[in-house]
Amino acid sequence: MPNLPNVLYPLTFPLRLVPGVMHSHALATMLNQVMKEAIVEGELDFLQGRRVAIEIDDIGVRYLLGLTNGHIQGYGNDAPADASISGGLREFLLLAARREDADTLFFQRRLRMSGDTELGLYLKNFFDAFEPPARWQPLTRALDRIANMRFPGS
């Protein structure tokens, strides 16, 4: 596992035991809250009936998400993805904390995209333009602190 320090990799074992559908449902529940206004305003309509995989390589976790009836939905890993974005945990934390923009991470090949590139570009552009509502700033700050953490072996 290239990006995750050796000392932390064993700690991710319980995460890999949880079925992917549970990971995806948990993330979908959180995203439905964080992105509530964007969903209502139709900013995620490009995802309607489509599925995007988010693969965190260094911890072995895959999320599969889409938009159905105005809600972000989580799926099991047996369902196919129309597009896939993959990279290390730190890269996704930096993106979520708004410390790095998606273009930088893709151009530096720290994040990779496959499948329907048009769908992937819509998603990338959404993330670039999305500003979490002010009430979610504590979460953004916490993600930023986690992204700053350095561990032995990193």
PDB file of C-alpha atoms in Angstrom:
ATOM      1  CA  MET A   1       0.000   0.000   0.000  1.00  0.00           C
ATOM      2  CA  PRO A   2       1.997   2.964  -1.285  1.00  0.00           C
ATOM      3  CA  ASN A   3       0.632   6.075   0.464  1.00  0.00           C
ATOM      4  CA  LEU A   4      -0.506   4.783   3.848  1.00  0.00           C
ATOM      5  CA  PRO A   5       2.243   4.387   6.432  1.00  0.00           C
ATOM      6  CA  ASN A   6       3.010   0.755   7.240  1.00  0.00           C
ATOM      7  CA  VAL A   7       2.115   1.307  10.880  1.00  0.00           C
ATOM      8  CA  LEU A   8      -1.454   2.364   9.981  1.00  0.00           C
ATOM      9  CA  TYR A   9      -2.310  -0.248   7.364  1.00  0.00           C
ATOM     10  CA  PRO A  10      -3.187  -2.972   9.930  1.00  0.00           C
ATOM     11  CA  LEU A  11      -5.563  -0.517  11.631  1.00  0.00           C
ATOM     12  CA  THR A  12      -7.642  -0.366   8.456  1.00  0.00           C
ATOM     13  CA  PHE A  13      -8.371  -4.107   8.585  1.00  0.00           C
ATOM     14  CA  PRO A  14     -11.777  -3.633  10.301  1.00  0.00           C
ATOM     15  CA  LEU A  15     -12.780  -1.209   7.535  1.00  0.00           C
ATOM     16  CA  ARG A  16     -12.068  -3.843   4.913  1.00  0.00           C
ATOM     17  CA  LEU A  17     -14.273  -6.350   6.772  1.00  0.00           C
ATOM     18  CA  VAL A  18     -17.345  -4.119   6.496  1.00  0.00           C
ATOM     19  CA  PRO A  19     -19.310  -4.791   3.284  1.00  0.00           C
ATOM     20  CA  GLY A  20     -18.889  -2.093   0.641  1.00  0.00           C
ATOM     21  CA  VAL A  21     -22.611  -1.376   0.549  1.00  0.00           C
ATOM     22  CA  MET A  22     -22.443  -0.273   4.201  1.00  0.00           C
ATOM     23  CA  HIS A  23     -19.532   2.075   3.447  1.00  0.00           C
ATOM     24  CA  SER A  24     -21.427   3.497   0.489  1.00  0.00           C
ATOM     25  CA  HIS A  25     -24.685   3.961   2.440  1.00  0.00           C
ATOM     26  CA  ALA A  26     -22.851   5.734   5.285  1.00  0.00           C
ATOM     27  CA  LEU A  27     -21.073   8.114   2.897  1.00  0.00           C
ATOM     28  CA  ALA A  28     -24.300   8.723   0.957  1.00  0.00           C
ATOM     29  CA  THR A  29     -26.129   9.634   4.185  1.00  0.00           C
ATOM     30  CA  MET A  30     -23.464  12.173   5.108  1.00  0.00           C
ATOM     31  CA  LEU A  31     -23.246  13.632   1.585  1.00  0.00           C
ATOM     32  CA  ASN A  32     -27.041  14.033   1.432  1.00  0.00           C
ATOM     33  CA  GLN A  33     -26.746  16.326   4.445  1.00  0.00           C
ATOM     34  CA  VAL A  34     -23.635  18.245   3.386  1.00  0.00           C
ATOM     35  CA  MET A  35     -24.835  18.725  -0.199  1.00  0.00           C
ATOM     36  CA  LYS A  36     -28.541  19.183   0.532  1.00  0.00           C
ATOM     37  CA  GLU A  37     -28.780  22.629  -1.095  1.00  0.00           C
ATOM     38  CA  ALA A  38     -26.767  21.575  -4.151  1.00  0.00           C
ATOM     39  CA  ILE A  39     -29.038  18.559  -4.646  1.00  0.00           C
ATOM     40  CA  VAL A  40     -32.203  20.673  -4.330  1.00  0.00           C
ATOM     41  CA  GLU A  41     -30.796  23.220  -6.791  1.00  0.00           C
ATOM     42  CA  GLY A  42     -30.124  20.441  -9.327  1.00  0.00           C
ATOM     43  CA  GLU A  43     -26.336  20.803  -9.281  1.00  0.00           C
ATOM     44  CA  LEU A  44     -25.938  17.016  -9.084  1.00  0.00           C
ATOM     45  CA  ASP A  45     -28.550  16.131 -11.720  1.00  0.00           C
ATOM     46  CA  PHE A  46     -25.747  14.914 -13.998  1.00  0.00           C
ATOM     47  CA  LEU A  47     -25.478  11.922 -11.628  1.00  0.00           C
ATOM     48  CA  GLN A  48     -29.136  10.908 -12.056  1.00  0.00           C
ATOM     49  CA  GLY A  49     -29.222   7.201 -12.858  1.00  0.00           C
ATOM     50  CA  ARG A  50     -25.411   7.032 -12.999  1.00  0.00           C
ATOM     51  CA  ARG A  51     -22.895   5.462 -10.625  1.00  0.00           C
ATOM     52  CA  VAL A  52     -19.486   6.732  -9.595  1.00  0.00           C
ATOM     53  CA  ALA A  53     -16.939   4.664  -7.692  1.00  0.00           C
ATOM     54  CA  ILE A  54     -14.559   6.304  -5.231  1.00  0.00           C
ATOM     55  CA  GLU A  55     -11.677   3.968  -4.595  1.00  0.00           C
ATOM     56  CA  ILE A  56      -9.288   4.663  -1.727  1.00  0.00           C
ATOM     57  CA  ASP A  57      -6.426   2.440  -2.792  1.00  0.00           C
ATOM     58  CA  ASP A  58      -4.243   2.495   0.281  1.00  0.00           C
ATOM     59  CA  ILE A  59      -6.952   1.371   2.700  1.00  0.00           C
ATOM     60  CA  GLY A  60      -8.766  -0.954   0.314  1.00  0.00           C
ATOM     61  CA  VAL A  61     -12.164   0.770   0.533  1.00  0.00           C
ATOM     62  CA  ARG A  62     -14.487   1.419  -2.417  1.00  0.00           C
ATOM     63  CA  TYR A  63     -17.601   3.589  -2.339  1.00  0.00           C
ATOM     64  CA  LEU A  64     -20.221   3.384  -5.086  1.00  0.00           C
ATOM     65  CA  LEU A  65     -22.586   6.348  -5.278  1.00  0.00           C
ATOM     66  CA  GLY A  66     -25.248   7.718  -7.575  1.00  0.00           C
ATOM     67  CA  LEU A  67     -28.297   9.988  -7.564  1.00  0.00           C
ATOM     68  CA  THR A  68     -31.797   8.518  -7.473  1.00  0.00           C
ATOM     69  CA  ASN A  69     -35.010  10.494  -6.957  1.00  0.00           C
ATOM     70  CA  GLY A  70     -33.170  13.535  -5.623  1.00  0.00           C
ATOM     71  CA  HIS A  71     -30.989  11.673  -3.123  1.00  0.00           C
ATOM     72  CA  ILE A  72     -27.442  10.401  -3.192  1.00  0.00           C
ATOM     73  CA  GLN A  73     -27.655   6.626  -3.006  1.00  0.00           C
ATOM     74  CA  GLY A  74     -25.029   4.109  -1.923  1.00  0.00           C
ATOM     75  CA  TYR A  75     -24.647   0.800  -3.767  1.00  0.00           C
ATOM     76  CA  GLY A  76     -22.872  -2.469  -3.207  1.00  0.00           C
ATOM     77  CA  ASN A  77     -19.615  -3.182  -4.973  1.00  0.00           C
ATOM     78  CA  ASP A  78     -21.260  -5.748  -7.218  1.00  0.00           C
ATOM     79  CA  ALA A  79     -22.934  -2.938  -9.188  1.00  0.00           C
ATOM     80  CA  PRO A  80     -20.931  -1.521 -12.110  1.00  0.00           C
ATOM     81  CA  ALA A  81     -19.603   2.047 -12.045  1.00  0.00           C
ATOM     82  CA  ASP A  82     -19.976   4.451 -14.954  1.00  0.00           C
ATOM     83  CA  ALA A  83     -16.879   6.333 -13.807  1.00  0.00           C
ATOM     84  CA  SER A  84     -14.247   5.754 -11.162  1.00  0.00           C
ATOM     85  CA  ILE A  85     -11.964   8.063  -9.206  1.00  0.00           C
ATOM     86  CA  SER A  86      -9.117   6.472  -7.288  1.00  0.00           C
ATOM     87  CA  GLY A  87      -6.248   7.597  -5.125  1.00  0.00           C
ATOM     88  CA  GLY A  88      -4.863   7.545  -1.611  1.00  0.00           C
ATOM     89  CA  LEU A  89      -6.652   8.484   1.588  1.00  0.00           C
ATOM     90  CA  ARG A  90      -4.578  11.637   2.061  1.00  0.00           C
ATOM     91  CA  GLU A  91      -5.483  12.903  -1.423  1.00  0.00           C
ATOM     92  CA  PHE A  92      -9.194  12.512  -0.739  1.00  0.00           C
ATOM     93  CA  LEU A  93      -8.787  14.203   2.653  1.00  0.00           C
ATOM     94  CA  LEU A  94      -6.996  17.136   1.002  1.00  0.00           C
ATOM     95  CA  LEU A  95      -9.797  17.407  -1.564  1.00  0.00           C
ATOM     96  CA  ALA A  96     -12.541  17.206   1.091  1.00  0.00           C
ATOM     97  CA  ALA A  97     -10.757  19.759   3.299  1.00  0.00           C
ATOM     98  CA  ARG A  98     -10.509  22.107   0.273  1.00  0.00           C
ATOM     99  CA  ARG A  99      -6.709  22.284   0.644  1.00  0.00           C
ATOM    100  CA  GLU A 100      -6.026  20.962  -2.853  1.00  0.00           C
ATOM    101  CA  ASP A 101      -8.163  21.385  -5.915  1.00  0.00           C
ATOM    102  CA  ALA A 102      -9.110  18.403  -8.040  1.00  0.00           C
ATOM    103  CA  ASP A 103      -7.144  19.648 -11.088  1.00  0.00           C
ATOM    104  CA  THR A 104      -3.899  19.712  -9.128  1.00  0.00           C
ATOM    105  CA  LEU A 105      -4.441  16.216  -7.757  1.00  0.00           C
ATOM    106  CA  PHE A 106      -5.311  14.814 -11.195  1.00  0.00           C
ATOM    107  CA  PHE A 107      -2.471  16.562 -13.018  1.00  0.00           C
ATOM    108  CA  GLN A 108       0.018  15.312 -10.423  1.00  0.00           C
ATOM    109  CA  ARG A 109      -1.486  11.827 -10.900  1.00  0.00           C
ATOM    110  CA  ARG A 110      -2.315  11.616  -7.215  1.00  0.00           C
ATOM    111  CA  LEU A 111      -5.928  10.991  -8.236  1.00  0.00           C
ATOM    112  CA  ARG A 112      -6.880   8.935 -11.286  1.00  0.00           C
ATOM    113  CA  MET A 113     -10.074   8.783 -13.315  1.00  0.00           C
ATOM    114  CA  SER A 114     -11.389   5.965 -15.489  1.00  0.00           C
ATOM    115  CA  GLY A 115     -14.608   5.062 -17.263  1.00  0.00           C
ATOM    116  CA  ASP A 116     -16.947   7.755 -18.575  1.00  0.00           C
ATOM    117  CA  THR A 117     -14.598  10.745 -18.578  1.00  0.00           C
ATOM    118  CA  GLU A 118     -17.414  13.203 -19.314  1.00  0.00           C
ATOM    119  CA  LEU A 119     -19.195  12.104 -16.131  1.00  0.00           C
ATOM    120  CA  GLY A 120     -15.895  12.260 -14.244  1.00  0.00           C
ATOM    121  CA  LEU A 121     -15.268  15.804 -15.481  1.00  0.00           C
ATOM    122  CA  TYR A 122     -18.757  16.908 -14.414  1.00  0.00           C
ATOM    123  CA  LEU A 123     -18.026  15.500 -10.964  1.00  0.00           C
ATOM    124  CA  LYS A 124     -14.577  17.125 -10.804  1.00  0.00           C
ATOM    125  CA  ASN A 125     -16.058  20.497 -11.839  1.00  0.00           C
ATOM    126  CA  PHE A 126     -18.790  20.143  -9.224  1.00  0.00           C
ATOM    127  CA  PHE A 127     -16.199  19.508  -6.496  1.00  0.00           C
ATOM    128  CA  ASP A 128     -14.158  22.501  -7.675  1.00  0.00           C
ATOM    129  CA  ALA A 129     -17.187  24.807  -7.446  1.00  0.00           C
ATOM    130  CA  PHE A 130     -18.818  23.317  -4.334  1.00  0.00           C
ATOM    131  CA  GLU A 131     -18.543  25.313  -1.133  1.00  0.00           C
ATOM    132  CA  PRO A 132     -19.804  23.456   1.921  1.00  0.00           C
ATOM    133  CA  PRO A 133     -22.396  25.419   3.896  1.00  0.00           C
ATOM    134  CA  ALA A 134     -20.966  27.331   6.871  1.00  0.00           C
ATOM    135  CA  ARG A 135     -22.505  24.897   9.370  1.00  0.00           C
ATOM    136  CA  TRP A 136     -20.155  22.194   7.998  1.00  0.00           C
ATOM    137  CA  GLN A 137     -16.967  24.213   8.562  1.00  0.00           C
ATOM    138  CA  PRO A 138     -16.081  22.235  11.724  1.00  0.00           C
ATOM    139  CA  LEU A 139     -16.061  19.057   9.620  1.00  0.00           C
ATOM    140  CA  THR A 140     -13.878  20.711   6.988  1.00  0.00           C
ATOM    141  CA  ARG A 141     -11.441  21.883   9.677  1.00  0.00           C
ATOM    142  CA  ALA A 142     -11.331  18.389  11.206  1.00  0.00           C
ATOM    143  CA  LEU A 143     -10.568  16.857   7.800  1.00  0.00           C
ATOM    144  CA  ASP A 144      -7.833  19.433   7.322  1.00  0.00           C
ATOM    145  CA  ARG A 145      -6.250  18.494  10.664  1.00  0.00           C
ATOM    146  CA  ILE A 146      -6.410  14.793   9.803  1.00  0.00           C
ATOM    147  CA  ALA A 147      -4.772  15.476   6.426  1.00  0.00           C
ATOM    148  CA  ASN A 148      -1.930  17.278   8.270  1.00  0.00           C
ATOM    149  CA  MET A 149      -1.171  14.334  10.537  1.00  0.00           C
ATOM    150  CA  ARG A 150       2.176  12.636  10.042  1.00  0.00           C
ATOM    151  CA  PHE A 151       2.776   9.102  11.214  1.00  0.00           C
ATOM    152  CA  PRO A 152       5.884   6.980  11.615  1.00  0.00           C
ATOM    153  CA  GLY A 153       6.864   5.598   8.246  1.00  0.00           C
ATOM    154  CA  SER A 154       5.155   8.338   6.229  1.00  0.00           C
TER     155      SER A 154
END
